Coordinates of N, CA and C and ligand atoms in Angstrom, one line a residue:
X129 N 59.2 -19.3 -22.9 CA 58.8 -20.5 -21.8 C 58.7 -21.7 -22.8
X130 N 59.4 -22.7 -22.2 CA 59.4 -24.3 -23.1 C 58.3 -24.9 -22.3
X131 N 57.4 -25.5 -22.9 CA 56.4 -26.3 -22.7 C 56.7 -28.0 -22.7
X132 N 56.5 -28.7 -21.8 CA 56.6 -30.2 -21.9 C 55.1 -30.9 -21.9
X133 N 55.2 -31.5 -23.1 CA 54.1 -32.4 -23.3 C 54.1 -33.7 -23.4
X134 N 54.0 -34.6 -22.3 CA 54.2 -35.8 -22.1 C 53.0 -36.6 -23.1
X135 N 53.3 -37.4 -23.8 CA 52.5 -38.3 -24.5 C 52.1 -39.6 -23.8
X136 N 50.6 -39.5 -23.6 CA 50.2 -40.8 -23.0 C 50.3 -42.2 -23.7
X137 N 50.7 -42.0 -25.1 CA 50.8 -43.2 -25.8 C 51.6 -44.2 -25.1
X138 N 52.7 -43.8 -24.3 CA 53.6 -44.7 -23.8 C 53.1 -44.8 -22.2
X139 N 52.1 -44.5 -21.8 CA 51.7 -44.6 -20.3 C 51.2 -46.1 -20.3
X140 N 50.9 -46.3 -19.1 CA 50.4 -47.9 -18.7 C 49.0 -47.6 -18.7
X141 N 48.4 -48.1 -19.8 CA 46.7 -47.6 -19.8 C 45.9 -48.6 -18.9
X142 N 46.6 -49.5 -18.2 CA 45.7 -50.2 -17.1 C 45.9 -49.2 -15.6
X143 N 46.8 -48.2 -15.6 CA 46.7 -47.2 -14.7 C 46.9 -46.0 -15.2
X144 N 46.0 -45.5 -16.2 CA 46.3 -44.3 -16.7 C 46.1 -43.1 -15.6
X145 N 45.1 -43.2 -14.9 CA 44.8 -42.4 -14.0 C 46.0 -41.8 -13.3
X146 N 46.6 -43.0 -12.5 CA 47.7 -42.7 -11.7 C 48.9 -42.4 -12.4
X147 N 49.1 -42.8 -13.7 CA 50.4 -42.3 -14.4 C 50.3 -40.6 -14.8
X148 N 49.0 -40.3 -15.0 CA 48.6 -38.9 -15.4 C 48.8 -38.2 -14.0
X149 N 48.3 -38.7 -13.0 CA 48.5 -38.0 -11.8 C 50.0 -37.7 -11.4
X150 N 50.8 -38.5 -11.8 CA 52.3 -38.5 -11.5 C 52.8 -37.1 -12.5
X151 N 52.4 -37.3 -13.7 CA 52.8 -36.2 -14.5 C 52.2 -35.0 -14.1
X152 N 51.1 -34.7 -13.7 CA 50.4 -33.7 -13.4 C 51.2 -32.8 -11.9
X153 N 51.5 -33.9 -11.2 CA 52.2 -33.6 -9.9 C 53.6 -33.0 -10.3
X154 N 54.1 -33.4 -11.3 CA 55.6 -32.8 -11.8 C 55.5 -31.4 -12.7
X155 N 54.2 -31.1 -12.5 CA 54.1 -29.5 -12.8 C 54.3 -29.3 -14.4
X156 N 54.0 -30.1 -15.2 CA 53.8 -30.2 -16.7 C 52.7 -29.2 -17.2
X157 N 52.7 -28.5 -18.1 CA 51.8 -27.6 -18.8 C 50.8 -28.3 -19.5
X158 N 51.2 -29.3 -20.3 CA 50.5 -29.8 -21.4 C 50.4 -31.3 -21.4
X159 N 49.3 -32.1 -21.7 CA 49.5 -33.5 -22.1 C 49.0 -33.8 -23.4
X160 N 49.9 -34.8 -24.0 CA 49.7 -35.0 -25.4 C 48.9 -36.2 -25.5
X161 N 48.0 -36.3 -26.4 CA 47.1 -37.4 -26.9 C 47.1 -37.7 -28.2
X162 N 47.7 -39.1 -28.4 CA 47.9 -39.4 -29.7 C 46.7 -40.3 -30.2
X163 N 45.9 -40.0 -31.3 CA 44.8 -40.4 -31.9 C 45.3 -41.0 -33.2
X164 N 45.2 -42.4 -33.3 CA 45.4 -43.2 -34.5 C 44.3 -44.1 -34.8
X165 N 44.3 -44.3 -36.2 CA 42.9 -44.9 -36.6 C 43.2 -46.2 -37.4
X166 N 44.5 -46.5 -37.6 CA 44.9 -48.0 -38.3 C 44.8 -47.8 -39.8
X167 N 44.6 -46.5 -40.2 CA 44.4 -46.1 -41.8 C 45.5 -45.2 -42.0
X168 N 45.6 -44.1 -41.6 CA 46.7 -43.1 -41.9 C 47.9 -43.7 -41.2
X169 N 47.7 -44.2 -40.2 CA 48.9 -44.9 -39.7 C 48.3 -46.2 -39.2
X170 N 49.5 -47.0 -39.0 CA 49.1 -48.4 -38.9 C 48.5 -48.7 -37.4
X171 N 48.7 -48.1 -36.5 CA 48.3 -48.3 -35.2 C 47.0 -47.9 -34.8
X172 N 46.3 -48.5 -33.9 CA 45.1 -47.9 -33.3 C 45.2 -47.5 -31.9
X173 N 44.7 -46.4 -31.6 CA 44.8 -46.1 -30.0 C 43.6 -45.4 -29.3
X174 N 43.5 -44.1 -29.4 CA 42.7 -43.6 -28.2 C 41.4 -42.9 -28.9
X175 N 40.3 -42.7 -28.6 CA 39.2 -42.0 -29.1 C 38.6 -41.0 -28.1
X176 N 37.7 -40.2 -28.4 CA 37.1 -39.3 -27.5 C 36.7 -39.8 -26.1
X177 N 36.2 -41.0 -25.9 CA 35.9 -41.4 -24.4 C 36.9 -41.3 -23.6
X178 N 38.0 -41.6 -24.0 CA 39.4 -41.6 -23.3 C 39.7 -40.1 -22.9
X179 N 39.8 -39.3 -23.7 CA 39.7 -37.8 -23.5 C 39.0 -37.4 -22.5
X180 N 37.7 -37.7 -22.7 CA 36.7 -37.4 -21.6 C 37.0 -37.7 -20.5
X181 N 37.3 -38.9 -20.2 CA 37.8 -39.6 -19.0 C 38.7 -39.0 -18.3
X182 N 39.8 -38.3 -18.9 CA 41.0 -37.6 -18.2 C 40.7 -36.1 -18.2
X183 N 39.7 -35.7 -18.8 CA 39.6 -34.1 -18.8 C 39.5 -33.5 -17.6
X184 N 38.7 -34.0 -16.5 CA 38.6 -33.4 -15.2 C 39.9 -33.3 -14.5
X185 N 40.6 -34.3 -14.5 CA 41.9 -34.4 -14.0 C 42.7 -33.4 -14.4
X186 N 42.8 -33.2 -15.7 CA 43.5 -32.2 -16.4 C 43.1 -30.6 -15.9
X187 N 41.8 -30.6 -16.2 CA 41.3 -29.3 -16.0 C 41.6 -28.8 -14.4
X188 N 41.3 -29.8 -13.5 CA 41.6 -29.5 -12.0 C 43.3 -29.0 -11.8
X189 N 44.2 -29.5 -12.7 CA 45.6 -29.1 -12.5 C 46.0 -28.0 -13.5
X190 N 45.1 -27.5 -14.4 CA 45.3 -26.6 -15.5 C 46.2 -27.0 -16.5
X191 N 46.0 -28.3 -16.7 CA 47.0 -29.2 -17.7 C 46.1 -28.9 -19.0
X192 N 46.8 -28.3 -20.1 CA 46.1 -28.5 -21.3 C 46.0 -29.8 -22.2
X193 N 44.8 -30.1 -22.5 CA 44.8 -31.4 -23.2 C 45.2 -31.1 -24.8
X194 N 46.1 -31.7 -25.4 CA 46.8 -31.4 -26.6 C 46.4 -32.8 -27.5
X195 N 45.5 -32.6 -28.4 CA 45.3 -33.9 -29.3 C 45.8 -33.9 -30.5
X196 N 46.5 -34.9 -31.0 CA 47.0 -34.9 -32.2 C 46.6 -36.1 -32.9
X197 N 45.6 -35.7 -33.8 CA 45.0 -36.8 -34.8 C 45.7 -37.1 -36.0
X198 N 46.1 -38.6 -35.8 CA 46.6 -39.4 -36.8 C 45.4 -40.0 -37.5
X199 N 44.6 -39.4 -38.1 CA 43.6 -40.3 -38.7 C 43.2 -39.7 -40.0
X200 N 42.6 -40.3 -40.9 CA 41.9 -40.0 -42.1 C 40.7 -39.2 -41.8
X201 N 40.3 -38.3 -42.8 CA 39.2 -37.4 -42.6 C 38.9 -36.7 -41.2
X202 N 40.0 -36.0 -40.7 CA 39.8 -35.8 -39.1 C 38.7 -34.7 -39.0
X203 N 38.3 -34.0 -40.2 CA 37.2 -33.1 -39.9 C 35.8 -33.9 -39.3
X204 N 35.9 -35.2 -39.5 CA 34.6 -35.8 -39.1 C 34.7 -35.9 -37.5
X205 N 35.8 -35.8 -36.8 CA 35.8 -36.0 -35.2 C 36.3 -34.9 -34.6
X206 N 36.6 -33.6 -35.3 CA 37.0 -32.5 -34.5 C 35.8 -32.2 -33.6
X207 N 34.7 -32.1 -33.5 CA 33.9 -31.4 -32.6 C 33.8 -32.6 -31.5
X208 N 33.9 -33.8 -31.9 CA 33.8 -35.0 -30.9 C 34.9 -34.8 -29.9
X209 N 36.2 -34.6 -30.3 CA 37.3 -34.4 -29.5 C 37.1 -33.0 -28.7
X210 N 36.8 -32.1 -29.3 CA 36.7 -30.6 -28.5 C 35.5 -30.9 -27.5
X211 N 34.3 -31.4 -27.8 CA 33.6 -31.9 -26.8 C 33.9 -32.7 -25.5
X212 N 34.9 -33.3 -25.9 CA 35.3 -34.4 -25.1 C 36.6 -33.8 -24.1
X213 N 37.1 -32.5 -24.6 CA 37.9 -31.7 -23.6 C 39.1 -31.4 -24.3
X214 N 39.3 -31.5 -25.6 CA 40.7 -31.2 -26.2 C 40.7 -29.7 -26.4
X215 N 41.7 -29.1 -26.0 CA 42.0 -27.6 -25.9 C 42.9 -27.2 -27.2
X216 N 43.6 -28.1 -27.7 CA 44.4 -28.2 -28.8 C 44.0 -29.3 -29.8
X217 N 43.9 -29.1 -31.0 CA 43.6 -30.1 -32.1 C 44.4 -29.9 -33.3
X218 N 45.5 -31.0 -33.6 CA 46.4 -30.9 -34.4 C 46.0 -31.9 -35.6
X219 N 46.1 -31.5 -36.9 CA 45.6 -32.2 -37.9 C 46.9 -32.4 -38.9
X220 N 46.9 -33.5 -39.6 CA 48.3 -33.7 -40.7 C 47.6 -33.1 -42.0
X221 N 48.5 -32.3 -42.7 CA 48.3 -31.7 -43.8 C 48.1 -32.9 -44.9
X222 N 48.8 -34.1 -44.6 CA 48.4 -35.3 -45.5 C 47.1 -35.6 -45.6
X223 N 46.4 -35.4 -44.4 CA 45.0 -35.9 -44.5 C 43.8 -35.0 -44.9
X224 N 44.4 -33.7 -45.1 CA 43.2 -32.7 -45.3 C 43.5 -31.9 -46.5
X225 N 42.5 -32.3 -47.6 CA 42.5 -31.5 -48.9 C 42.0 -30.2 -48.8
X226 N 41.2 -30.0 -47.7 CA 40.6 -28.6 -47.7 C 41.1 -28.2 -46.2
X227 N 42.5 -28.1 -46.1 CA 43.3 -27.6 -44.9 C 42.7 -26.3 -44.3
X228 N 42.5 -25.3 -45.1 CA 42.1 -24.1 -44.5 C 40.9 -24.2 -43.9
X229 N 39.8 -24.9 -44.5 CA 38.5 -25.1 -44.0 C 38.6 -26.0 -42.8
X230 N 39.4 -26.9 -42.5 CA 39.4 -27.7 -41.4 C 40.1 -27.0 -40.2
X231 N 41.0 -26.2 -40.4 CA 41.8 -25.2 -39.4 C 40.5 -24.2 -39.1
X232 N 39.5 -23.8 -39.9 CA 38.6 -22.8 -39.4 C 37.6 -23.6 -38.4
X233 N 37.3 -25.1 -38.9 CA 36.3 -25.7 -38.3 C 37.0 -26.0 -36.9
X234 N 38.2 -26.2 -36.6 CA 38.8 -26.5 -35.1 C 38.5 -25.0 -34.5
X235 N 38.9 -24.0 -34.9 CA 38.8 -22.7 -34.4 C 37.4 -22.6 -33.8
X236 N 36.3 -22.8 -34.9 CA 35.0 -22.5 -34.6 C 34.4 -23.4 -33.5
X237 N 35.2 -24.6 -33.2 CA 34.8 -25.4 -32.2 C 35.1 -24.9 -30.9
X238 N 36.1 -24.2 -30.9 CA 36.6 -23.6 -29.5 C 37.9 -23.9 -29.4
X239 N 38.5 -24.7 -30.0 CA 40.0 -25.1 -29.7 C 41.1 -24.4 -30.6
X240 N 42.4 -24.4 -29.9 CA 43.4 -23.8 -30.8 C 43.8 -24.9 -31.9
X241 N 43.9 -24.3 -33.1 CA 44.3 -25.2 -34.4 C 45.5 -25.5 -34.5
X242 N 46.0 -26.7 -34.6 CA 47.4 -26.9 -35.0 C 47.6 -27.6 -36.5
X243 N 48.6 -27.7 -37.1 CA 48.9 -28.3 -38.2 C 50.2 -29.1 -38.4
X244 N 50.4 -30.2 -38.9 CA 51.5 -31.0 -38.7 C 51.9 -31.7 -39.9
X245 N 52.9 -32.1 -40.3 CA 53.5 -32.8 -41.5 C 54.5 -33.7 -41.0
X246 N 54.3 -35.0 -41.9 CA 55.4 -36.0 -41.7 C 56.8 -35.8 -42.0
X247 N 57.7 -36.5 -41.8 CA 59.1 -36.1 -42.2 C 59.4 -36.1 -43.8
X248 N 58.7 -36.6 -44.5 CA 58.9 -36.6 -45.7 C 58.0 -35.6 -46.5
X249 N 57.4 -34.7 -45.8 CA 56.6 -34.0 -46.6 C 57.4 -32.3 -46.6
X250 N 57.0 -31.8 -47.7 CA 58.0 -30.6 -47.8 C 57.2 -29.5 -47.0
X251 N 58.1 -28.8 -46.4 CA 57.5 -27.7 -45.5 C 56.7 -26.6 -46.2
X252 N 56.8 -26.5 -47.5 CA 56.0 -25.8 -48.4 C 54.5 -26.0 -48.0
X253 N 54.2 -27.5 -47.9 CA 52.8 -27.9 -47.8 C 52.1 -27.2 -46.7
X254 N 52.7 -26.6 -45.8 CA 52.0 -25.7 -44.5 C 52.2 -24.3 -44.6
X255 N 52.9 -23.8 -45.6 CA 53.4 -22.4 -45.7 C 52.0 -21.5 -45.8
X256 N 51.0 -22.0 -46.7 CA 49.9 -21.0 -46.9 C 49.2 -20.8 -45.3
X257 N 49.2 -21.7 -44.6 CA 48.5 -21.8 -43.3 C 49.0 -21.3 -42.1
X258 N 50.4 -21.1 -42.3 CA 51.1 -20.6 -41.2 C 50.4 -19.2 -40.4
X259 N 50.0 -18.4 -41.4 CA 49.3 -17.3 -40.7 C 48.0 -17.6 -39.8
X260 N 47.5 -18.7 -40.1 CA 46.0 -19.0 -39.5 C 46.2 -19.9 -38.3
X261 N 47.3 -20.7 -38.0 CA 47.3 -21.6 -37.1 C 47.9 -21.1 -35.7
X262 N 47.3 -21.8 -34.7 CA 48.0 -21.6 -33.4 C 49.0 -22.4 -33.0
X263 N 49.5 -23.4 -33.7 CA 50.5 -24.3 -33.4 C 51.1 -25.1 -34.7
X264 N 52.3 -25.2 -34.9 CA 52.9 -26.1 -36.0 C 53.6 -27.1 -35.3
X265 N 53.5 -28.4 -35.6 CA 53.9 -29.5 -35.3 C 55.1 -30.0 -36.3
X266 N 56.3 -30.3 -35.7 CA 57.1 -30.9 -36.6 C 57.3 -32.4 -36.2
X267 N 56.8 -33.2 -37.0 CA 57.1 -34.8 -36.6 C 58.5 -35.0 -37.0
X268 N 59.3 -35.7 -35.7 CA 60.4 -36.0 -35.8 C 60.7 -37.5 -35.9
X269 N 59.7 -38.1 -36.2 CA 59.7 -39.6 -36.5 C 58.5 -39.7 -37.4
X270 N 58.4 -40.9 -38.0 CA 57.2 -41.1 -38.8 C 56.2 -41.6 -37.9
X271 N 54.9 -40.8 -38.0 CA 54.1 -41.2 -36.8 C 53.4 -42.7 -37.0
X272 N 52.9 -43.1 -35.5 CA 52.5 -44.4 -35.7 C 52.7 -45.1 -34.4
X273 N 54.0 -44.9 -33.9 CA 54.4 -45.7 -32.8 C 55.3 -44.8 -31.8
X274 N 55.3 -44.9 -30.6 CA 56.2 -44.2 -29.8 C 57.6 -45.1 -29.6
X275 N 58.6 -44.4 -29.0 CA 59.8 -45.3 -28.9 C 60.7 -45.2 -30.1
X276 N 60.4 -44.5 -31.2 CA 61.4 -44.4 -32.2 C 62.5 -43.6 -32.2
X277 N 63.5 -43.7 -32.9 CA 64.6 -42.6 -32.9 C 64.2 -41.3 -33.6
X278 N 64.9 -40.3 -32.8 CA 64.9 -38.8 -33.6 C 65.5 -38.7 -35.1
X279 N 64.7 -38.4 -36.1 CA 65.2 -38.1 -37.2 C 66.1 -36.8 -37.3
X280 N 67.5 -37.0 -37.5 CA 68.2 -35.8 -37.3 C 67.9 -34.5 -38.2
X281 N 67.3 -34.7 -39.4 CA 67.0 -33.7 -40.4 C 65.8 -32.7 -40.0
X282 N 65.4 -33.3 -38.7 CA 64.3 -32.7 -38.1 C 64.7 -31.3 -37.6
X283 N 65.8 -31.3 -37.0 CA 66.3 -30.0 -36.3 C 66.3 -28.8 -37.5
X284 N 66.6 -29.1 -38.7 CA 66.9 -28.4 -39.7 C 65.4 -27.8 -40.1
X285 N 64.5 -28.7 -39.9 CA 62.9 -28.2 -40.2 C 62.5 -27.5 -39.2
X286 N 62.7 -27.9 -38.1 CA 62.3 -27.0 -36.9 C 62.8 -25.3 -37.1
X287 N 64.1 -25.5 -37.4 CA 64.9 -24.0 -37.5 C 64.2 -23.1 -38.8
X288 N 64.0 -23.8 -39.8 CA 63.3 -23.0 -41.0 C 62.0 -22.8 -40.7
X289 N 61.2 -23.6 -40.0 CA 59.8 -23.0 -39.5 C 59.8 -22.0 -38.4
X290 N 60.7 -22.0 -37.5 CA 60.8 -21.0 -36.7 C 61.1 -19.6 -37.4
X291 N 62.1 -19.8 -38.6 CA 62.2 -18.6 -39.2 C 61.1 -18.0 -40.1
X292 N 60.4 -18.9 -40.4 CA 59.2 -18.3 -41.1 C 58.1 -18.0 -40.1
X293 N 57.8 -18.5 -39.2 CA 57.0 -18.0 -38.1 C 57.3 -16.5 -37.4
X294 N 58.8 -16.6 -37.3 CA 59.2 -15.3 -37.0 C 58.8 -14.1 -37.9
X295 N 59.3 -14.4 -39.2 CA 59.1 -13.5 -40.2 C 57.5 -13.0 -40.4
X296 N 56.8 -13.7 -40.0 CA 55.2 -13.5 -40.0 C 55.0 -12.8 -38.9
X297 N 55.7 -12.6 -37.8 CA 55.2 -12.3 -36.5 C 54.3 -13.1 -35.8
X298 N 54.3 -14.4 -36.1 CA 53.4 -15.3 -35.6 C 53.8 -15.8 -34.2
X299 N 52.7 -15.8 -33.2 CA 53.1 -16.2 -32.0 C 52.7 -17.8 -31.7
X300 N 52.5 -18.5 -33.0 CA 52.2 -19.9 -32.9 C 53.1 -20.7 -32.2
X301 N 52.7 -21.6 -31.3 CA 53.6 -22.7 -30.8 C 54.4 -23.2 -31.9
X302 N 55.6 -23.6 -31.6 CA 56.3 -24.7 -32.5 C 56.5 -25.9 -31.8
X303 N 56.0 -27.0 -32.1 CA 56.0 -28.4 -31.3 C 56.9 -29.3 -32.0
X304 N 57.4 -30.1 -31.3 CA 58.3 -31.1 -32.0 C 57.9 -32.8 -31.3
X305 N 57.8 -33.6 -32.1 CA 57.1 -34.9 -31.7 C 57.8 -36.2 -32.3
X306 N 58.6 -36.8 -31.3 CA 59.4 -38.2 -31.7 C 60.4 -38.1 -31.3
X307 N 60.9 -39.2 -30.6 CA 62.3 -39.2 -30.0 C 63.1 -38.5 -29.3
X308 N 62.2 -37.5 -28.7 CA 63.0 -36.4 -28.0 C 63.5 -37.1 -26.5
X309 N 64.7 -37.0 -26.0 CA 65.2 -37.4 -25.0 C 65.9 -36.4 -24.0
X310 N 66.5 -36.7 -22.9 CA 67.4 -35.7 -22.4 C 68.6 -35.3 -22.9
X311 N 69.0 -36.2 -23.9 CA 70.2 -36.0 -24.6 C 70.0 -34.9 -25.9
X312 N 68.9 -34.9 -26.3 CA 68.7 -34.0 -27.6 C 67.5 -32.9 -27.4
X313 N 67.1 -32.8 -26.2 CA 65.9 -31.7 -25.9 C 66.5 -30.2 -26.3
X314 N 67.6 -30.3 -25.7 CA 68.4 -29.0 -26.1 C 68.5 -28.5 -27.4
X315 N 68.8 -29.6 -28.2 CA 68.8 -29.2 -29.8 C 67.8 -28.7 -30.3
X316 N 66.7 -29.5 -30.0 CA 65.3 -29.0 -30.6 C 64.8 -27.7 -30.0
X317 N 65.0 -27.3 -28.9 CA 64.8 -26.0 -28.2 C 65.9 -25.0 -28.9
X318 N 66.9 -25.1 -29.1 CA 67.9 -24.3 -29.6 C 67.6 -23.9 -31.0
X319 N 66.7 -24.9 -31.8 CA 66.4 -24.9 -33.1 C 65.1 -23.8 -33.1
X320 N 64.4 -23.8 -32.1 CA 63.2 -23.0 -32.3 C 61.9 -23.6 -31.7
X321 N 62.0 -24.8 -31.1 CA 60.7 -25.4 -30.6 C 60.3 -24.8 -29.4
X322 N 59.1 -24.8 -29.0 CA 58.8 -24.2 -27.5 C 57.9 -25.2 -27.1
X323 N 57.4 -26.2 -27.7 CA 56.4 -27.2 -27.0 C 57.0 -28.6 -27.4
X324 N 57.5 -29.3 -26.2 CA 58.2 -30.5 -26.7 C 57.5 -31.6 -26.0
X325 N 57.0 -32.5 -27.0 CA 56.4 -33.9 -26.6 C 57.3 -34.9 -26.4
X326 N 56.9 -35.7 -25.3 CA 57.9 -36.9 -25.3 C 57.0 -38.0 -24.6
X327 N 57.2 -39.1 -25.1 CA 56.2 -40.4 -24.7 C 57.3 -41.2 -23.8
X328 N 58.1 -42.0 -24.6 CA 59.0 -42.9 -23.9 C 59.8 -42.3 -22.9
X329 N 60.4 -41.3 -23.2 CA 61.4 -40.7 -22.3 C 60.7 -40.3 -20.8
X330 N 59.2 -40.0 -20.8 CA 58.7 -39.6 -19.8 C 58.1 -40.9 -19.0
X331 N 57.1 -41.9 -19.9 CA 56.8 -43.1 -19.2 C 57.7 -44.4 -19.1
X332 N 58.8 -44.4 -19.9 CA 59.6 -45.6 -20.2 C 61.1 -45.1 -19.9
X333 N 61.4 -44.2 -19.2 CA 62.7 -43.6 -19.2 C 63.7 -44.2 -18.2
X334 N 63.1 -45.3 -17.5 CA 64.1 -46.0 -16.7 C 63.8 -45.7 -15.2
X335 N 63.2 -44.6 -14.9 CA 63.0 -44.0 -13.5 C 61.6 -44.0 -13.3
X336 N 61.4 -43.4 -12.2 CA 59.9 -43.0 -12.1 C 59.6 -41.9 -12.8
X337 N 58.3 -41.6 -13.1 CA 58.0 -40.6 -14.1 C 58.3 -39.2 -13.7
X338 N 58.2 -39.0 -12.5 CA 58.8 -37.6 -11.8 C 60.4 -37.5 -12.0
X339 N 61.2 -38.5 -11.8 CA 62.5 -38.4 -12.2 C 62.7 -38.1 -13.7
X340 N 62.0 -39.0 -14.4 CA 62.2 -39.0 -16.0 C 62.0 -37.4 -16.6
X341 N 60.8 -37.0 -15.8 CA 60.7 -35.6 -16.3 C 61.7 -34.8 -15.9
X342 N 62.1 -34.9 -14.6 CA 63.2 -33.9 -14.2 C 64.6 -34.3 -15.1
X343 N 64.6 -35.4 -15.6 CA 65.9 -35.7 -16.4 C 65.7 -34.6 -17.9
X344 N 64.5 -34.6 -18.3 CA 64.3 -33.9 -19.5 C 64.4 -32.5 -19.0
X345 N 64.2 -31.9 -17.9 CA 64.3 -30.5 -17.6 C 65.9 -30.4 -17.4
X346 N 66.6 -31.3 -16.9 CA 67.9 -31.2 -16.7 C 68.6 -31.1 -18.1
X347 N 68.2 -31.9 -19.1 CA 68.8 -31.7 -20.4 C 68.6 -30.5 -21.1
X348 N 67.6 -29.9 -20.7 CA 67.2 -28.4 -21.1 C 68.1 -27.3 -20.7
X349 N 68.7 -27.6 -19.5 CA 69.4 -26.7 -18.9 C 70.8 -26.6 -19.3
X350 N 71.5 -28.1 -19.9 CA 72.8 -28.0 -20.3 C 72.9 -27.3 -21.4
X351 N 74.1 -26.7 -21.7 CA 74.6 -25.9 -23.0 C 75.3 -26.9 -23.7
X352 N 74.9 -26.9 -25.1 CA 75.8 -27.8 -26.0 C 76.3 -27.1 -26.9
Ligands
DX5_454 C1 54.0 -40.7 -32.7 C2 53.3 -39.9 -31.8 C3 54.2 -39.4 -30.6 C4 54.7 -40.5 -30.0 C5 56.1 -39.7 -29.3 O1 53.3 -41.2 -34.0 O2 52.8 -38.8 -32.3 O3 53.5 -38.3 -29.9 O4 54.0 -40.9 -28.6 O5 56.6 -41.0 -28.4 P1 58.3 -40.9 -28.2 O6 58.6 -39.7 -27.4 O7 58.5 -42.2 -27.4 O8 59.0 -40.8 -29.6
ZN455 ZN1 52.0 -37.1 -31.3

């Protein structure tokens, strides 16, 4: 079962509740929250109060809040985000010298633990923790901004991680984030991803949010 995780980074923050309502009505399973600190990545975005503010709306619809931490020293904020309503917390291997400990911290706080890596980081950087995590996220753009183009080599990285997870017998989610559109969603799913983040394709896709989501679903059904 493929899950779609719209990223609210590309939503209209002036009407965030209404945008989320439209996403929720479209029947998506997850909502992706991009947290940026202006240090690990150049941009500054969302903190725990916003997660807390959208929590009831997501809980009522059974939508899982998926929080992607693009921040230095993420261990300082894990419990704040879980308390605010995060059900998945994903950290970057580049920010975690004690990655094993941080994964345990996320699990102890009661969330699913995800690990991710930048496009230029070798896959070997996450190899030791693959048996421990609930989710692996392949960044298919350099983190920091929505609306960037998919980096083609990401497909090979998704496929390689799919092979490693399968070899381990892991049921961890394999997520992809960045530049996914109706025209390439099938490619990333065929490579083995099963949770698809999409920001601009959902909120700035040229049609209503509901229609943009339908276009992504239509892209999934095409054979390539
Ligand atoms: C990038 C973020 C992504 C971003 C995706 O740093 O992690 O989640 O919102 O946006 P699109 O789908 O527009 O590439
Ligand atoms: Zn993200």
